[in-house]
Amino acid sequence: MRRAAFLIAVLVAFAVMTSIVAFRVLTPEPQTRGGWGGRTMPVAAHTVRDQNFADIVEALGTARADETVTITARVSDTISALNFDSGQRVEAGDILVELTDTEEAAGLAEARATLRESQSEYDRVNGLVERGIASRQRLDEVSATVSRARARVSSLEAQLADRIVRAPFSGIVGLREVSVGGLVRPGDAITSLDDTRVIKLDFTVPERFLASLRPGLPVQAVTSAYPDEVFAGSIAQIDSRIDPVTRAVTVRAEIANDDARLLPGQLMAVEIERDVRRSPSIPGSAITRYLDDSFVFVLIEEGEVARIERRRVELGRREGSMVEVINGVEDGELIVRDGVHRVREGMRVSITDRSEPATGSPTAGVAASQTSPQ
């Protein structure tokens, strides 16, 4: 019984305190009342300004080279010369590796000599045919010999070309995996070649954001290697299929990398701005809350003083100390910035300090609380 009586007393006391607080919050102050003993209370004001807000989709992506290839040989033979160093920049067509070609070079020299002899014989017989001394059949036989000799030369030239490994495009070679004198076979890795002037960043985005994605949409990416720098790029392609398991679509962005600081394989955090808009913004310190509603105190200037008007607001995204206002206040209005717990509706106050955001300063939106791992 004592415990029940104690609980009832506590509940009654709580109800009385709640009623007093609600009465003070919801009841306007008398118009003649000031801050201290009839004097106007000084307050700090903030001018509401429209700024840029956006929802942000976050994801994790993997950096890839614009073009990449593993350099290998087409034939089996020993290496006679290496014409690159690890990490060197090469141009398309540069000779990277030369394989031993002594036997093929000798065979090519013999085949070229045979071609010259066959061509001379053809020229001699052709002259005889024109004078009616040799038959047309003899000329055809010599012509066939010339064709066979020419084909033999072309075949040996192709074999020699296979023993010279060239860079297929301009880029930076990776670590050298072979040495002079080593035997290489088709498929053996000699080095890698990457064109990193543009970095392709692949990441996945949940399918519910698909409608807001399009090629050309700007993205921002950061990496732990350069934590204080943001790399800007844009969406280049969107995959034609959605993964039926993860229900996510793969998106590829391109980022300029002329300074070659970004390397293939790096993990990067990506942010995509969607639904960019301009809305009024207010400091978070200007907001008061009662139950599920949010309020601000608007200042209505009346000469040297200002009257307080309590107004309900609908809030949107938050960025740092600034909050987006969807409905309730407009650009150019004055609100109480600090000390909102000391003022009441209808109170007259004096403005001692005014703050205003820099003209045109953008305010990015808050992340949409969606991280899609790569």
Short mmCIF file of C-alpha atoms in Angstrom, two decimals:
data_model
loop_
_atom_site.label_atom_id
_atom_site.label_comp_id
_atom_site.label_asym_id
_atom_site.label_seq_id
_atom_site.Cartn_x
_atom_site.Cartn_y
_atom_site.Cartn_z
CA MET A 1 0.00 0.00 0.00
CA ARG A 2 2.80 2.43 0.91
CA ARG A 3 4.53 1.71 -2.39
CA ALA A 4 1.34 2.31 -4.38
CA ALA A 5 0.71 5.59 -2.53
CA PHE A 6 4.26 6.71 -3.27
CA LEU A 7 3.90 5.94 -6.99
CA ILE A 8 0.61 7.83 -7.14
CA ALA A 9 2.23 10.86 -5.49
CA VAL A 10 5.10 10.81 -7.97
CA LEU A 11 2.72 10.61 -10.94
CA VAL A 12 0.65 13.52 -9.61
CA ALA A 13 3.77 15.65 -9.12
CA PHE A 14 4.99 14.82 -12.64
CA ALA A 15 1.59 15.73 -14.12
CA VAL A 16 1.56 19.07 -12.29
CA MET A 17 5.10 19.95 -13.50
CA THR A 18 4.23 18.97 -17.09
CA SER A 19 1.14 21.17 -16.99
CA ILE A 20 3.16 24.15 -15.71
CA VAL A 21 5.79 23.75 -18.46
CA ALA A 22 3.16 23.38 -21.18
CA PHE A 23 1.32 26.46 -19.90
CA ARG A 24 4.49 28.57 -19.97
CA VAL A 25 5.43 27.34 -23.47
CA LEU A 26 2.02 27.73 -25.07
CA THR A 27 0.80 30.90 -23.31
CA PRO A 28 1.91 34.17 -24.99
CA GLU A 29 3.71 36.67 -22.81
CA PRO A 30 1.95 39.99 -22.15
CA GLN A 31 2.83 42.57 -24.82
CA THR A 32 4.10 45.01 -22.22
CA ARG A 33 6.40 42.56 -20.52
CA GLY A 34 10.15 43.00 -21.03
CA GLY A 35 13.14 40.95 -20.16
CA TRP A 36 14.32 42.15 -16.76
CA GLY A 37 12.04 44.39 -14.65
CA GLY A 38 10.28 45.83 -17.71
CA ARG A 39 13.49 46.44 -19.70
CA THR A 40 13.85 44.89 -23.15
CA MET A 41 15.99 41.77 -23.23
CA PRO A 42 18.98 41.82 -25.62
CA VAL A 43 19.05 38.96 -28.15
CA ALA A 44 21.29 37.82 -31.00
CA ALA A 45 19.52 37.62 -34.36
CA HIS A 46 20.13 35.68 -37.55
CA THR A 47 18.96 36.60 -41.04
CA VAL A 48 17.43 33.65 -42.88
CA ARG A 49 18.96 33.09 -46.32
CA ASP A 50 18.33 30.56 -49.09
CA GLN A 51 21.23 28.20 -49.61
CA ASN A 52 21.95 25.05 -51.61
CA PHE A 53 20.93 21.74 -50.10
CA ALA A 54 21.07 18.26 -51.62
CA ASP A 55 20.53 14.68 -50.63
CA ILE A 56 23.78 12.74 -50.84
CA VAL A 57 24.15 9.08 -51.72
CA GLU A 58 27.30 7.56 -50.25
CA ALA A 59 29.13 4.52 -51.59
CA LEU A 60 32.52 2.81 -51.57
CA GLY A 61 34.30 2.33 -54.88
CA THR A 62 37.46 0.83 -56.33
CA ALA A 63 39.74 2.88 -58.57
CA ARG A 64 40.70 1.36 -61.91
CA ALA A 65 42.99 2.50 -64.71
CA ASP A 66 41.43 3.86 -67.88
CA GLU A 67 43.34 1.19 -69.80
CA THR A 68 45.27 -1.70 -68.27
CA VAL A 69 47.08 -4.77 -69.63
CA THR A 70 49.57 -7.41 -68.51
CA ILE A 71 52.54 -7.44 -70.89
CA THR A 72 53.39 -10.97 -72.09
CA ALA A 73 55.37 -12.58 -74.93
CA ARG A 74 53.79 -14.35 -77.90
CA VAL A 75 56.55 -16.95 -78.30
CA SER A 76 58.90 -18.93 -76.07
CA ASP A 77 62.48 -17.68 -76.06
CA THR A 78 65.10 -16.02 -73.90
CA ILE A 79 65.20 -12.27 -73.26
CA SER A 80 68.02 -10.45 -75.01
CA ALA A 81 67.16 -6.85 -73.97
CA LEU A 82 64.87 -4.98 -71.54
CA ASN A 83 64.19 -1.38 -72.56
CA PHE A 84 62.19 -0.11 -69.56
CA ASP A 85 62.46 0.44 -65.82
CA SER A 86 59.77 -0.19 -63.23
CA GLY A 87 57.45 2.80 -62.91
CA GLN A 88 58.62 4.37 -66.17
CA ARG A 89 56.20 6.18 -68.47
CA VAL A 90 56.21 4.82 -72.02
CA GLU A 91 54.47 5.83 -75.23
CA ALA A 92 52.43 3.66 -77.55
CA GLY A 93 54.71 1.62 -79.83
CA ASP A 94 57.81 1.85 -77.61
CA ILE A 95 59.89 -1.37 -77.57
CA LEU A 96 59.77 -2.86 -74.06
CA VAL A 97 61.36 -6.30 -74.51
CA GLU A 98 63.50 -7.96 -77.20
CA LEU A 99 63.76 -11.77 -77.40
CA THR A 100 66.62 -13.71 -78.93
CA ASP A 101 66.13 -13.82 -82.71
CA THR A 102 69.43 -15.10 -84.14
CA GLU A 103 67.93 -18.09 -85.96
CA GLU A 104 64.98 -16.14 -87.34
CA ALA A 105 67.22 -13.26 -88.47
CA ALA A 106 69.45 -15.70 -90.38
CA GLY A 107 66.45 -17.35 -91.97
CA LEU A 108 65.07 -13.94 -92.99
CA ALA A 109 68.35 -12.97 -94.63
CA GLU A 110 68.33 -16.24 -96.61
CA ALA A 111 64.69 -15.76 -97.62
CA ARG A 112 65.36 -12.22 -98.83
CA ALA A 113 68.30 -13.43 -100.92
CA THR A 114 66.09 -16.12 -102.45
CA LEU A 115 63.45 -13.47 -103.22
CA ARG A 116 66.00 -11.29 -104.96
CA GLU A 117 67.18 -14.23 -107.10
CA SER A 118 63.60 -15.19 -107.96
CA GLN A 119 62.77 -11.60 -108.91
CA SER A 120 65.85 -11.41 -111.17
CA GLU A 121 64.87 -14.68 -112.86
CA TYR A 122 61.34 -13.36 -113.37
CA ASP A 123 62.63 -10.16 -114.96
CA ARG A 124 64.92 -12.17 -117.32
CA VAL A 125 62.18 -14.59 -118.39
CA ASN A 126 59.69 -11.76 -118.83
CA GLY A 127 62.09 -10.08 -121.26
CA LEU A 128 62.45 -13.32 -123.21
CA VAL A 129 58.68 -13.73 -123.38
CA GLU A 130 58.31 -10.23 -124.80
CA ARG A 131 60.82 -11.15 -127.56
CA GLY A 132 59.04 -14.46 -128.20
CA ILE A 133 61.96 -16.60 -127.11
CA ALA A 134 60.46 -18.07 -123.87
CA SER A 135 56.97 -19.47 -123.37
CA ARG A 136 54.24 -17.97 -121.22
CA GLN A 137 54.20 -21.18 -119.14
CA ARG A 138 57.82 -20.62 -118.12
CA LEU A 139 56.94 -17.09 -117.02
CA ASP A 140 54.08 -18.40 -114.88
CA GLU A 141 56.41 -20.89 -113.18
CA VAL A 142 58.92 -18.17 -112.35
CA SER A 143 56.11 -15.88 -111.11
CA ALA A 144 54.93 -18.60 -108.71
CA THR A 145 58.48 -18.97 -107.40
CA VAL A 146 58.63 -15.24 -106.71
CA SER A 147 55.30 -15.38 -104.82
CA ARG A 148 56.53 -18.28 -102.65
CA ALA A 149 59.75 -16.42 -101.86
CA ARG A 150 57.82 -13.26 -100.98
CA ALA A 151 55.49 -15.23 -98.66
CA ARG A 152 58.49 -16.83 -96.97
CA VAL A 153 59.95 -13.37 -96.27
CA SER A 154 56.65 -12.14 -94.82
CA SER A 155 56.40 -15.19 -92.56
CA LEU A 156 59.90 -14.73 -91.15
CA GLU A 157 59.32 -10.98 -90.69
CA ALA A 158 56.21 -11.80 -88.62
CA GLN A 159 58.21 -14.27 -86.51
CA LEU A 160 60.83 -11.61 -85.88
CA ALA A 161 58.10 -9.09 -84.96
CA ASP A 162 56.76 -11.55 -82.37
CA ARG A 163 60.14 -11.37 -80.65
CA ILE A 164 59.78 -7.65 -80.08
CA VAL A 165 57.26 -6.68 -77.37
CA ARG A 166 55.89 -3.14 -77.77
CA ALA A 167 53.67 -0.95 -75.58
CA PRO A 168 50.09 -1.17 -76.93
CA PHE A 169 49.22 2.28 -75.52
CA SER A 170 50.81 5.09 -73.55
CA GLY A 171 51.00 4.61 -69.80
CA ILE A 172 53.12 3.68 -66.81
CA VAL A 173 54.72 0.26 -66.53
CA GLY A 174 54.59 -1.60 -63.25
CA LEU A 175 57.22 -3.73 -61.53
CA ARG A 176 59.53 -5.75 -63.80
CA GLU A 177 58.97 -9.49 -63.36
CA VAL A 178 61.79 -10.81 -65.59
CA SER A 179 65.50 -10.36 -66.25
CA VAL A 180 67.79 -10.44 -69.28
CA GLY A 181 68.60 -14.05 -70.21
CA GLY A 182 65.44 -15.42 -68.64
CA LEU A 183 63.19 -17.75 -70.58
CA VAL A 184 59.64 -16.52 -71.12
CA ARG A 185 56.68 -18.41 -72.51
CA PRO A 186 53.36 -17.18 -73.89
CA GLY A 187 51.25 -15.99 -70.96
CA ASP A 188 54.18 -15.32 -68.61
CA ALA A 189 53.81 -11.86 -67.03
CA ILE A 190 56.66 -9.51 -67.93
CA THR A 191 55.15 -6.36 -66.37
CA SER A 192 51.89 -4.44 -66.25
CA LEU A 193 50.95 -1.29 -68.15
CA ASP A 194 48.33 1.18 -66.91
CA ASP A 195 47.01 4.38 -68.43
CA THR A 196 46.07 6.37 -65.32
CA ARG A 197 45.52 9.81 -66.84
CA VAL A 198 41.85 9.10 -66.15
CA ILE A 199 40.73 6.95 -63.22
CA LYS A 200 37.60 4.86 -63.56
CA LEU A 201 35.84 4.55 -60.21
CA ASP A 202 33.39 1.63 -59.99
CA PHE A 203 30.86 1.52 -57.14
CA THR A 204 27.39 0.14 -56.45
CA VAL A 205 24.23 2.08 -55.64
CA PRO A 206 20.93 0.64 -54.35
CA GLU A 207 18.29 0.37 -57.07
CA ARG A 208 15.96 2.85 -55.33
CA PHE A 209 18.36 5.65 -56.34
CA LEU A 210 18.43 4.56 -60.00
CA ALA A 211 15.96 7.23 -61.15
CA SER A 212 18.22 10.03 -59.88
CA LEU A 213 21.38 8.71 -61.59
CA ARG A 214 22.45 9.81 -65.06
CA PRO A 215 25.70 10.17 -67.04
CA GLY A 216 27.34 13.52 -66.36
CA LEU A 217 26.11 13.77 -62.75
CA PRO A 218 28.99 15.15 -60.62
CA VAL A 219 30.56 13.00 -57.92
CA GLN A 220 33.10 13.67 -55.18
CA ALA A 221 35.53 11.07 -53.88
CA VAL A 222 38.06 10.88 -51.06
CA THR A 223 40.73 8.36 -50.19
CA SER A 224 42.68 7.68 -47.02
CA ALA A 225 45.93 8.40 -48.90
CA TYR A 226 44.89 12.07 -49.21
CA PRO A 227 42.35 12.58 -46.39
CA ASP A 228 42.20 16.39 -46.78
CA GLU A 229 41.56 16.45 -50.52
CA VAL A 230 38.38 15.88 -52.51
CA PHE A 231 38.65 14.50 -56.05
CA ALA A 232 35.89 15.68 -58.38
CA GLY A 233 34.56 13.65 -61.30
CA SER A 234 31.35 12.70 -63.05
CA ILE A 235 29.34 9.59 -63.81
CA ALA A 236 30.39 8.10 -67.14
CA GLN A 237 28.33 4.90 -67.42
CA ILE A 238 25.60 3.04 -65.55
CA ASP A 239 25.46 -0.73 -65.86
CA SER A 240 22.63 -2.13 -67.96
CA ARG A 241 21.72 -4.68 -65.27
CA ILE A 242 20.85 -4.71 -61.58
CA ASP A 243 22.39 -7.44 -59.44
CA PRO A 244 19.49 -9.77 -58.52
CA VAL A 245 21.18 -10.71 -55.24
CA THR A 246 22.20 -7.29 -53.84
CA ARG A 247 19.55 -5.28 -55.75
CA ALA A 248 22.23 -2.74 -56.59
CA VAL A 249 23.48 -1.28 -59.87
CA THR A 250 27.14 -0.72 -60.72
CA VAL A 251 28.04 2.85 -61.61
CA ARG A 252 31.31 4.00 -63.20
CA ALA A 253 32.62 7.51 -62.65
CA GLU A 254 35.66 9.09 -64.27
CA ILE A 255 38.13 11.30 -62.40
CA ALA A 256 40.96 13.27 -64.02
CA ASN A 257 44.35 12.09 -62.74
CA ASP A 258 46.95 14.05 -64.68
CA ASP A 259 49.25 14.18 -61.64
CA ALA A 260 49.10 10.35 -61.32
CA ARG A 261 48.48 10.46 -57.58
CA LEU A 262 45.55 8.07 -57.71
CA LEU A 263 46.51 4.46 -58.38
CA PRO A 264 44.42 1.52 -59.61
CA GLY A 265 43.05 -0.58 -56.77
CA GLN A 266 42.62 2.27 -54.27
CA LEU A 267 39.50 2.26 -52.10
CA MET A 268 37.60 5.54 -52.36
CA ALA A 269 34.52 6.90 -50.62
CA VAL A 270 32.09 8.43 -53.11
CA GLU A 271 29.35 11.02 -52.65
CA ILE A 272 26.69 11.75 -55.28
CA GLU A 273 24.51 14.84 -54.90
CA ARG A 274 20.87 14.32 -55.83
CA ASP A 275 17.81 16.55 -55.64
CA VAL A 276 19.86 19.77 -55.44
CA ARG A 277 17.65 22.63 -54.28
CA ARG A 278 17.70 26.08 -52.65
CA SER A 279 15.93 26.36 -49.31
CA PRO A 280 16.00 28.69 -46.29
CA SER A 281 18.66 27.70 -43.74
CA ILE A 282 18.79 28.46 -40.02
CA PRO A 283 21.27 27.67 -37.23
CA GLY A 284 20.48 24.63 -35.15
CA SER A 285 20.74 26.80 -32.01
CA ALA A 286 17.64 28.74 -33.10
CA ILE A 287 15.35 25.70 -32.94
CA THR A 288 13.20 24.70 -29.97
CA ARG A 289 11.15 21.54 -29.78
CA TYR A 290 7.95 20.56 -28.01
CA LEU A 291 6.75 17.00 -28.43
CA ASP A 292 7.01 16.28 -32.18
CA ASP A 293 6.98 19.91 -33.34
CA SER A 294 9.86 22.31 -34.01
CA PHE A 295 9.67 26.07 -33.49
CA VAL A 296 11.71 29.22 -34.05
CA PHE A 297 11.23 32.71 -32.64
CA VAL A 298 10.79 35.23 -35.47
CA LEU A 299 11.70 38.85 -34.76
CA ILE A 300 9.18 41.46 -35.97
CA GLU A 301 11.01 44.79 -35.86
CA GLU A 302 9.02 47.71 -34.42
CA GLY A 303 11.31 50.71 -34.37
CA GLU A 304 14.14 50.27 -31.89
CA VAL A 305 12.71 47.05 -30.45
CA ALA A 306 11.43 43.82 -31.93
CA ARG A 307 8.47 41.66 -31.01
CA ILE A 308 8.83 37.89 -30.66
CA GLU A 309 6.60 35.65 -32.78
CA ARG A 310 6.74 31.91 -32.15
CA ARG A 311 6.41 29.98 -35.39
CA ARG A 312 6.24 26.28 -36.18
CA VAL A 313 8.71 25.11 -38.83
CA GLU A 314 9.16 21.97 -40.90
CA LEU A 315 12.81 20.96 -41.05
CA GLY A 316 14.75 19.14 -43.75
CA ARG A 317 18.43 18.18 -44.00
CA ARG A 318 21.18 19.24 -41.62
CA GLU A 319 24.71 20.21 -42.60
CA GLY A 320 27.05 21.11 -39.78
CA SER A 321 25.35 23.79 -37.68
CA MET A 322 22.84 24.76 -40.41
CA VAL A 323 19.42 23.19 -40.91
CA GLU A 324 17.19 23.31 -43.98
CA VAL A 325 13.69 24.74 -43.49
CA ILE A 326 11.05 23.26 -45.78
CA ASN A 327 8.19 25.39 -44.47
CA GLY A 328 7.74 28.09 -41.83
CA VAL A 329 10.21 30.89 -42.55
CA GLU A 330 11.34 32.68 -45.69
CA ASP A 331 14.47 34.28 -47.05
CA GLY A 332 15.21 37.61 -45.36
CA GLU A 333 13.31 37.06 -42.10
CA LEU A 334 14.99 37.63 -38.71
CA ILE A 335 15.00 34.93 -36.05
CA VAL A 336 16.47 34.61 -32.57
CA ARG A 337 19.82 32.85 -32.94
CA ASP A 338 20.89 32.19 -29.35
CA GLY A 339 19.21 32.13 -25.95
CA VAL A 340 15.86 30.88 -27.24
CA HIS A 341 15.03 29.43 -23.80
CA ARG A 342 14.86 32.97 -22.34
CA VAL A 343 12.26 34.44 -24.72
CA ARG A 344 8.50 33.96 -25.08
CA GLU A 345 5.97 34.84 -27.75
CA GLY A 346 4.87 38.46 -27.55
CA MET A 347 7.99 39.58 -25.65
CA ARG A 348 9.71 42.75 -26.87
CA VAL A 349 13.46 42.53 -27.18
CA SER A 350 16.38 44.59 -28.46
CA ILE A 351 18.67 43.20 -31.18
CA THR A 352 22.30 43.56 -30.13
CA ASP A 353 23.94 41.28 -32.68
CA ARG A 354 23.04 40.20 -36.22
CA SER A 355 24.57 37.35 -38.20
CA GLU A 356 24.05 36.61 -41.87
CA PRO A 357 25.51 33.85 -44.09
CA ALA A 358 27.94 34.94 -46.78
CA THR A 359 26.12 35.71 -50.03
CA GLY A 360 25.98 32.70 -52.31
CA SER A 361 27.72 30.36 -49.87
CA PRO A 362 26.57 26.85 -50.71
CA THR A 363 25.39 24.44 -48.08
CA ALA A 364 25.63 20.84 -49.11
CA GLY A 365 23.00 18.37 -48.08
CA VAL A 366 23.25 15.67 -45.49
CA ALA A 367 24.01 12.12 -46.43
CA ALA A 368 20.97 10.00 -47.12
CA SER A 369 22.25 7.51 -44.55
CA GLN A 370 22.84 4.95 -47.28
CA THR A 371 26.27 3.45 -47.79
CA SER A 372 26.53 0.85 -50.50
CA PRO A 373 29.72 -1.21 -50.16
CA GLN A 374 31.75 -2.20 -53.17
#
